[in-house]
PDB file of C-alpha atoms and ligand atoms in Angstrom:
ATOM      1  CA  UNK Q   1      19.776  57.946-121.679  1.00  0.00           C
ATOM      2  CA  UNK Q   2      16.790  56.927-119.618  1.00  0.00           C
ATOM      3  CA  UNK Q   3      15.182  53.748-120.849  1.00  0.00           C
ATOM      4  CA  UNK Q   4      12.205  54.276-123.107  1.00  0.00           C
ATOM      5  CA  UNK Q   5      10.328  51.272-121.726  1.00  0.00           C
ATOM      6  CA  UNK Q   6       8.336  51.846-118.582  1.00  0.00           C
ATOM      7  CA  UNK Q   7       9.951  48.931-116.775  1.00  0.00           C
ATOM      8  CA  UNK Q   8      13.109  48.761-114.699  1.00  0.00           C
ATOM      9  CA  UNK Q   9      14.993  45.885-113.190  1.00  0.00           C
ATOM     10  CA  UNK Q  10      16.219  47.298-109.901  1.00  0.00           C
ATOM     11  CA  UNK Q  11      13.626  46.738-107.214  1.00  0.00           C
ATOM     12  CA  UNK Q  12      14.249  48.388-103.851  1.00  0.00           C
ATOM     13  CA  UNK Q  13      10.789  47.721-102.381  1.00  0.00           C
ATOM     14  CA  UNK Q  14       8.031  45.538-103.798  1.00  0.00           C
ATOM     15  CA  UNK Q  15       4.311  46.301-103.796  1.00  0.00           C
ATOM     16  CA  UNK Q  16       3.999  43.781-100.960  1.00  0.00           C
ATOM     17  CA  UNK Q  17       6.684  45.589 -98.907  1.00  0.00           C
ATOM     18  CA  UNK Q  18       4.803  48.856 -99.399  1.00  0.00           C
ATOM     19  CA  UNK Q  19       1.398  47.399 -98.504  1.00  0.00           C
ATOM     20  CA  UNK Q  20       2.836  45.712 -95.402  1.00  0.00           C
ATOM     21  CA  UNK Q  21       4.315  49.037 -94.325  1.00  0.00           C
ATOM     22  CA  UNK Q  22       1.035  50.864 -95.034  1.00  0.00           C
ATOM     23  CA  UNK Q  23      -0.737  48.340 -92.790  1.00  0.00           C
ATOM     24  CA  UNK Q  24       1.785  48.828 -89.977  1.00  0.00           C
ATOM     25  CA  UNK Q  25       1.630  52.639 -90.142  1.00  0.00           C
ATOM     26  CA  UNK Q  26      -2.141  52.654 -90.737  1.00  0.00           C
ATOM     27  CA  UNK Q  27      -2.653  50.720 -87.521  1.00  0.00           C
ATOM     28  CA  UNK Q  28      -0.355  53.058 -85.631  1.00  0.00           C
ATOM     29  CA  UNK Q  29      -2.185  56.131 -86.986  1.00  0.00           C
ATOM     30  CA  UNK Q  30      -5.557  54.549 -86.135  1.00  0.00           C
ATOM     31  CA  UNK Q  31      -4.336  54.080 -82.595  1.00  0.00           C
ATOM     32  CA  UNK Q  32      -2.775  57.545 -82.259  1.00  0.00           C
ATOM     33  CA  UNK Q  33      -5.864  59.480 -83.444  1.00  0.00           C
ATOM     34  CA  UNK Q  34      -8.485  57.271 -81.769  1.00  0.00           C
ATOM     35  CA  UNK Q  35     -11.692  59.223 -81.128  1.00  0.00           C
ATOM     36  CA  UNK Q  36     -10.421  62.201 -83.133  1.00  0.00           C
ATOM     37  CA  UNK Q  37     -11.128  63.508 -86.621  1.00  0.00           C
ATOM     38  CA  UNK Q  38      -8.400  63.565 -89.204  1.00  0.00           C
ATOM     39  CA  UNK Q  39      -7.769  65.324 -92.497  1.00  0.00           C
ATOM     40  CA  UNK Q  40      -5.265  63.377 -94.574  1.00  0.00           C
ATOM     41  CA  UNK Q  41      -3.509  65.681 -97.035  1.00  0.00           C
ATOM     42  CA  UNK Q  42      -1.663  64.094 -99.948  1.00  0.00           C
ATOM     43  CA  UNK Q  43       1.024  65.971-101.850  1.00  0.00           C
ATOM     44  CA  UNK Q  44       0.362  65.811-105.579  1.00  0.00           C
ATOM     45  CA  UNK Q  45       1.353  63.996-107.569  1.00  0.00           C
ATOM     46  CA  UNK Q  46       3.955  61.752-105.988  1.00  0.00           C
ATOM     47  CA  UNK Q  47       2.100  60.723-102.837  1.00  0.00           C
ATOM     48  CA  UNK Q  48      -1.121  59.565-104.519  1.00  0.00           C
ATOM     49  CA  UNK Q  49      -0.300  55.853-104.651  1.00  0.00           C
ATOM     50  CA  UNK Q  50       1.131  55.698-101.132  1.00  0.00           C
ATOM     51  CA  UNK Q  51      -1.798  57.705 -99.783  1.00  0.00           C
ATOM     52  CA  UNK Q  52      -4.299  55.297-101.329  1.00  0.00           C
ATOM     53  CA  UNK Q  53      -2.550  52.299 -99.730  1.00  0.00           C
ATOM     54  CA  UNK Q  54      -2.344  54.087 -96.384  1.00  0.00           C
ATOM     55  CA  UNK Q  55      -5.906  55.435 -96.005  1.00  0.00           C
ATOM     56  CA  UNK Q  56      -7.406  52.010 -96.762  1.00  0.00           C
ATOM     57  CA  UNK Q  57      -5.648  50.835 -93.612  1.00  0.00           C
ATOM     58  CA  UNK Q  58      -6.631  53.709 -91.302  1.00  0.00           C
ATOM     59  CA  UNK Q  59      -9.790  52.789 -89.423  1.00  0.00           C
ATOM     60  CA  UNK Q  60     -10.967  56.304 -88.519  1.00  0.00           C
ATOM     61  CA  UNK Q  61     -13.473  58.908 -89.604  1.00  0.00           C
ATOM     62  CA  UNK Q  62     -11.186  60.759 -92.002  1.00  0.00           C
ATOM     63  CA  UNK Q  63     -11.353  63.218 -94.864  1.00  0.00           C
ATOM     64  CA  UNK Q  64      -8.970  63.423 -97.798  1.00  0.00           C
ATOM     65  CA  UNK Q  65      -7.570  66.539 -99.399  1.00  0.00           C
ATOM     66  CA  UNK Q  66      -4.662  67.341-101.683  1.00  0.00           C
ATOM     67  CA  UNK Q  67      -2.065  70.042-102.046  1.00  0.00           C
ATOM     68  CA  UNK Q  68       0.428  70.610-104.791  1.00  0.00           C
ATOM     69  CA  UNK Q  69       3.717  72.284-104.019  1.00  0.00           C
ATOM     70  CA  UNK Q  70       6.715  72.389-106.261  1.00  0.00           C
ATOM     71  CA  UNK Q  71      10.336  72.958-105.411  1.00  0.00           C
ATOM     72  CA  UNK Q  72      11.664  71.061-108.392  1.00  0.00           C
ATOM     73  CA  UNK Q  73      11.884  71.822-112.073  1.00  0.00           C
ATOM     74  CA  UNK Q  74      11.860  68.926-114.497  1.00  0.00           C
ATOM     75  CA  UNK Q  75      15.340  67.760-113.446  1.00  0.00           C
ATOM     76  CA  UNK Q  76      16.477  66.042-110.264  1.00  0.00           C
ATOM     77  CA  UNK Q  77      17.762  68.915-108.143  1.00  0.00           C
ATOM     78  CA  UNK Q  78      15.713  71.163-105.908  1.00  0.00           C
ATOM     79  CA  UNK Q  79      15.480  74.831-106.804  1.00  0.00           C
ATOM     80  CA  UNK Q  80      15.017  75.631-103.100  1.00  0.00           C
ATOM     81  CA  UNK Q  81      11.970  77.788-103.895  1.00  0.00           C
ATOM     82  CA  UNK Q  82       8.591  76.360-102.940  1.00  0.00           C
ATOM     83  CA  UNK Q  83       5.276  77.391-104.467  1.00  0.00           C
ATOM     84  CA  UNK Q  84       1.792  76.123-103.646  1.00  0.00           C
ATOM     85  CA  UNK Q  85       0.308  75.449-107.065  1.00  0.00           C
ATOM     86  CA  UNK Q  86      -2.904  73.872-105.759  1.00  0.00           C
ATOM     87  CA  UNK Q  87      -4.092  74.677-102.246  1.00  0.00           C
ATOM     88  CA  UNK Q  88      -6.329  72.660 -99.911  1.00  0.00           C
ATOM     89  CA  UNK Q  89     -10.054  72.701-100.559  1.00  0.00           C
ATOM     90  CA  UNK Q  90     -10.834  72.287 -96.833  1.00  0.00           C
ATOM     91  CA  UNK Q  91     -10.587  74.538 -93.817  1.00  0.00           C
ATOM     92  CA  UNK Q  92      -8.104  73.000 -91.362  1.00  0.00           C
ATOM     93  CA  UNK Q  93      -8.807  75.334 -88.429  1.00  0.00           C
ATOM     94  CA  UNK Q  94      -8.827  73.210 -85.221  1.00  0.00           C
ATOM     95  CA  UNK Q  95      -8.439  69.997 -87.249  1.00  0.00           C
ATOM     96  CA  UNK Q  96      -5.808  67.293 -87.118  1.00  0.00           C
ATOM     97  CA  UNK Q  97      -3.835  67.366 -90.346  1.00  0.00           C
ATOM     98  CA  UNK Q  98      -1.707  64.451 -91.495  1.00  0.00           C
ATOM     99  CA  UNK Q  99       0.429  65.338 -94.498  1.00  0.00           C
ATOM    100  CA  UNK Q 100       1.184  62.281 -96.611  1.00  0.00           C
ATOM    101  CA  UNK Q 101       4.353  62.636 -98.666  1.00  0.00           C
ATOM    102  CA  UNK Q 102       6.124  60.354-101.124  1.00  0.00           C
ATOM    103  CA  UNK Q 103       9.718  61.202-100.167  1.00  0.00           C
ATOM    104  CA  UNK Q 104      11.506  63.722 -97.975  1.00  0.00           C
ATOM    105  CA  UNK Q 105      14.751  64.799 -99.559  1.00  0.00           C
ATOM    106  CA  UNK Q 106      16.152  68.215 -98.553  1.00  0.00           C
ATOM    107  CA  UNK Q 107      13.080  68.850 -96.361  1.00  0.00           C
ATOM    108  CA  UNK Q 108      12.402  72.182 -98.093  1.00  0.00           C
ATOM    109  CA  UNK Q 109       8.891  71.336 -99.338  1.00  0.00           C
ATOM    110  CA  UNK Q 110       7.507  69.951 -96.093  1.00  0.00           C
ATOM    111  CA  UNK Q 111       9.173  72.591 -93.973  1.00  0.00           C
ATOM    112  CA  UNK Q 112       7.360  75.211 -96.059  1.00  0.00           C
ATOM    113  CA  UNK Q 113       4.021  73.354 -96.099  1.00  0.00           C
ATOM    114  CA  UNK Q 114       3.901  72.631 -92.365  1.00  0.00           C
ATOM    115  CA  UNK Q 115       4.692  76.282 -91.658  1.00  0.00           C
ATOM    116  CA  UNK Q 116       1.926  77.468 -94.017  1.00  0.00           C
ATOM    117  CA  UNK Q 117      -0.612  75.039 -92.562  1.00  0.00           C
ATOM    118  CA  UNK Q 118       0.237  75.963 -88.969  1.00  0.00           C
ATOM    119  CA  UNK Q 119      -0.632  79.599 -89.758  1.00  0.00           C
ATOM    120  CA  UNK Q 120      -4.232  78.406 -90.308  1.00  0.00           C
ATOM    121  CA  UNK Q 121      -4.716  77.331 -86.679  1.00  0.00           C
ATOM    122  CA  UNK Q 122      -5.004  73.534 -86.987  1.00  0.00           C
ATOM    123  CA  UNK Q 123      -5.189  71.336 -83.891  1.00  0.00           C
ATOM    124  CA  UNK Q 124      -2.103  69.431 -85.067  1.00  0.00           C
ATOM    125  CA  UNK Q 125       0.072  68.896 -88.127  1.00  0.00           C
ATOM    126  CA  UNK Q 126       1.966  65.645 -88.579  1.00  0.00           C
ATOM    127  CA  UNK Q 127       3.820  64.006 -91.438  1.00  0.00           C
ATOM    128  CA  UNK Q 128       3.686  60.475 -92.822  1.00  0.00           C
ATOM    129  CA  UNK Q 129       6.233  59.834 -95.566  1.00  0.00           C
ATOM    130  CA  UNK Q 130       6.699  56.668 -97.617  1.00  0.00           C
ATOM    131  CA  UNK Q 131      10.438  57.294 -98.058  1.00  0.00           C
ATOM    132  CA  UNK Q 132      13.062  59.333 -96.274  1.00  0.00           C
ATOM    133  CA  UNK Q 133      16.450  60.353 -97.674  1.00  0.00           C
ATOM    134  CA  UNK Q 134      18.011  61.868 -94.511  1.00  0.00           C
ATOM    135  CA  UNK Q 135      21.515  62.157 -96.001  1.00  0.00           C
ATOM    136  CA  UNK Q 136      20.314  65.031 -98.210  1.00  0.00           C
ATOM    137  CA  UNK Q 137      18.519  67.092 -95.571  1.00  0.00           C
ATOM    138  CA  UNK Q 138      19.104  70.862 -95.726  1.00  0.00           C
ATOM    139  CA  UNK Q 139      16.494  71.970 -93.208  1.00  0.00           C
ATOM    140  CA  UNK Q 140      15.833  70.015 -90.000  1.00  0.00           C
ATOM    141  CA  UNK Q 141      12.673  67.986 -90.449  1.00  0.00           C
ATOM    142  CA  UNK Q 142      11.701  64.654 -88.931  1.00  0.00           C
ATOM    143  CA  UNK Q 143       8.635  62.738 -90.129  1.00  0.00           C
ATOM    144  CA  UNK Q 144       6.220  61.461 -87.458  1.00  0.00           C
ATOM    145  CA  UNK Q 145       5.596  58.287 -89.467  1.00  0.00           C
ATOM    146  CA  UNK Q 146       8.085  56.855 -91.936  1.00  0.00           C
ATOM    147  CA  UNK Q 147       7.934  53.925 -94.361  1.00  0.00           C
ATOM    148  CA  UNK Q 148      11.525  53.298 -95.413  1.00  0.00           C
ATOM    149  CA  UNK Q 149      14.873  55.073 -95.294  1.00  0.00           C
ATOM    150  CA  UNK Q 150      16.738  55.201 -98.607  1.00  0.00           C
ATOM    151  CA  UNK Q 151      20.297  56.056 -99.584  1.00  0.00           C
ATOM    152  CA  UNK Q 152      21.173  59.056-101.726  1.00  0.00           C
ATOM    153  CA  UNK Q 153      19.691  57.611-104.924  1.00  0.00           C
ATOM    154  CA  UNK Q 154      17.216  59.068-107.387  1.00  0.00           C
ATOM    155  CA  UNK Q 155      14.121  57.032-106.646  1.00  0.00           C
ATOM    156  CA  UNK Q 156      11.309  56.287-109.108  1.00  0.00           C
ATOM    157  CA  UNK Q 157       8.123  54.239-109.044  1.00  0.00           C
ATOM    158  CA  UNK Q 158       5.028  53.983-106.876  1.00  0.00           C
ATOM    159  CA  UNK Q 159       4.188  57.617-107.571  1.00  0.00           C
ATOM    160  CA  UNK Q 160       7.720  58.978-107.842  1.00  0.00           C
ATOM    161  CA  UNK Q 161       8.812  60.278-111.208  1.00  0.00           C
ATOM    162  CA  UNK Q 162      11.750  61.311-113.299  1.00  0.00           C
ATOM    163  CA  UNK Q 163      10.478  64.002-115.662  1.00  0.00           C
ATOM    164  CA  UNK Q 164       6.896  62.680-115.132  1.00  0.00           C
ATOM    165  CA  UNK Q 165       7.861  59.114-116.087  1.00  0.00           C
ATOM    166  CA  UNK Q 166       7.817  55.919-114.004  1.00  0.00           C
ATOM    167  CA  UNK Q 167       5.076  56.989-111.570  1.00  0.00           C
ATOM    168  CA  UNK Q 168       3.048  53.894-112.455  1.00  0.00           C
ATOM    169  CA  UNK Q 169       5.762  51.323-111.678  1.00  0.00           C
ATOM    170  CA  UNK Q 170       4.177  48.958-109.119  1.00  0.00           C
ATOM    171  CA  UNK Q 171       7.410  48.887-107.083  1.00  0.00           C
ATOM    172  CA  UNK Q 172      10.132  51.291-105.957  1.00  0.00           C
ATOM    173  CA  UNK Q 173      13.246  51.481-108.090  1.00  0.00           C
ATOM    174  CA  UNK Q 174      16.049  53.970-108.743  1.00  0.00           C
ATOM    175  CA  UNK Q 175      17.919  55.497-111.643  1.00  0.00           C
ATOM    176  CA  UNK Q 176      21.609  54.910-112.172  1.00  0.00           C
ATOM    177  CA  UNK Q 177      23.545  58.218-112.379  1.00  0.00           C
ATOM    178  CA  UNK Q 178      24.101  57.530-116.102  1.00  0.00           C
ATOM    179  CA  UNK Q 179      20.313  57.507-116.672  1.00  0.00           C
ATOM    180  CA  UNK Q 180      19.905  61.036-115.337  1.00  0.00           C
ATOM    181  CA  UNK Q 181      20.300  64.133-117.499  1.00  0.00           C
ATOM    182  CA  UNK Q 182      20.713  67.280-115.412  1.00  0.00           C
TER     183      UNK Q 182
HETATM  184  P1  LIG F   1      12.451  68.203-100.761  1.00  0.00           P
HETATM  185  O1  LIG F   1      11.725  69.515-100.721  1.00  0.00           O
HETATM  186  O2  LIG F   1      13.866  68.362-101.207  1.00  0.00           O
HETATM  187  O3  LIG F   1      12.355  67.418 -99.475  1.00  0.00           O
HETATM  188  O4  LIG F   1      11.808  67.375-101.928  1.00  0.00           O
HETATM  189  C1  LIG F   1      10.622  66.803-101.834  1.00  0.00           C
HETATM  190  C2  LIG F   1      10.024  66.445-103.182  1.00  0.00           C
HETATM  191  O5  LIG F   1      10.994  66.300-104.232  1.00  0.00           O
HETATM  192  C3  LIG F   1       9.389  65.085-103.064  1.00  0.00           C
HETATM  193  O6  LIG F   1       8.069  65.195-102.621  1.00  0.00           O
HETATM  194  C4  LIG F   1       9.494  64.547-104.464  1.00  0.00           C
HETATM  195  O7  LIG F   1       8.373  64.965-105.204  1.00  0.00           O
HETATM  196  C5  LIG F   1      10.751  65.156-105.012  1.00  0.00           C
HETATM  197  N1  LIG F   1      11.890  64.201-104.867  1.00  0.00           N
HETATM  198  C6  LIG F   1      12.870  64.227-103.939  1.00  0.00           C
HETATM  199  N2  LIG F   1      13.713  63.192-104.088  1.00  0.00           N
HETATM  200  C7  LIG F   1      13.222  62.469-105.121  1.00  0.00           C
HETATM  201  C8  LIG F   1      13.641  61.241-105.755  1.00  0.00           C
HETATM  202  O8  LIG F   1      14.632  60.584-105.385  1.00  0.00           O
HETATM  203  N3  LIG F   1      12.873  60.816-106.791  1.00  0.00           N
HETATM  204  C9  LIG F   1      11.764  61.492-107.219  1.00  0.00           C
HETATM  205  N4  LIG F   1      11.336  62.633-106.666  1.00  0.00           N
HETATM  206  C10 LIG F   1      12.060  63.122-105.624  1.00  0.00           C
HETATM  207 MG1  LIG F   2       6.247  64.962-103.323  1.00  0.00          MG
END
């Protein structure tokens, strides 16, 4: 049984770790897109907290947009089928797009999204993910900017959920296999 309380003891990364990493990557992104415009696209809902830390630390003329794509049901395993449930509100033709993701697992979602976005004629499409779980990759996909690599655990907190819970944890934690009901 998952705990009913919205607190967990196992901290993988603290809020400070995440903010330090956002600063490091924000500076790198600022440098890489110097003199250029940027549309930062967050994937709902998981990437919202990471995106807010990151954009505060990017010193560029940028716009924010959001997309919602789902490849998961309410459990913890990917269905392999991706649907865009909320599309961008902006035109990305000839724009630099930076997709901000919470975690890359099998790679299915971002592989699909980058392909879809590239059909719209953007100047570039890059990926900045808070977490990467490379051991579970099913389609080849490498993020351009990466926060932390994690083992094959089910991660929660800082935007990441289990059945819509734990998104508001101010740190990154994980569920023990016994906590997960498939
Ligand atoms: P992918 O398509 O398999 O790469 O899955 C990407 C999406 O699945 C992520 O954006 C998350 O929303 C979700 N996901 C993957 N692994 C985890 C996890 O460990 N905890 C919570 N959500 C996850
Ligand atoms: Mg996500």
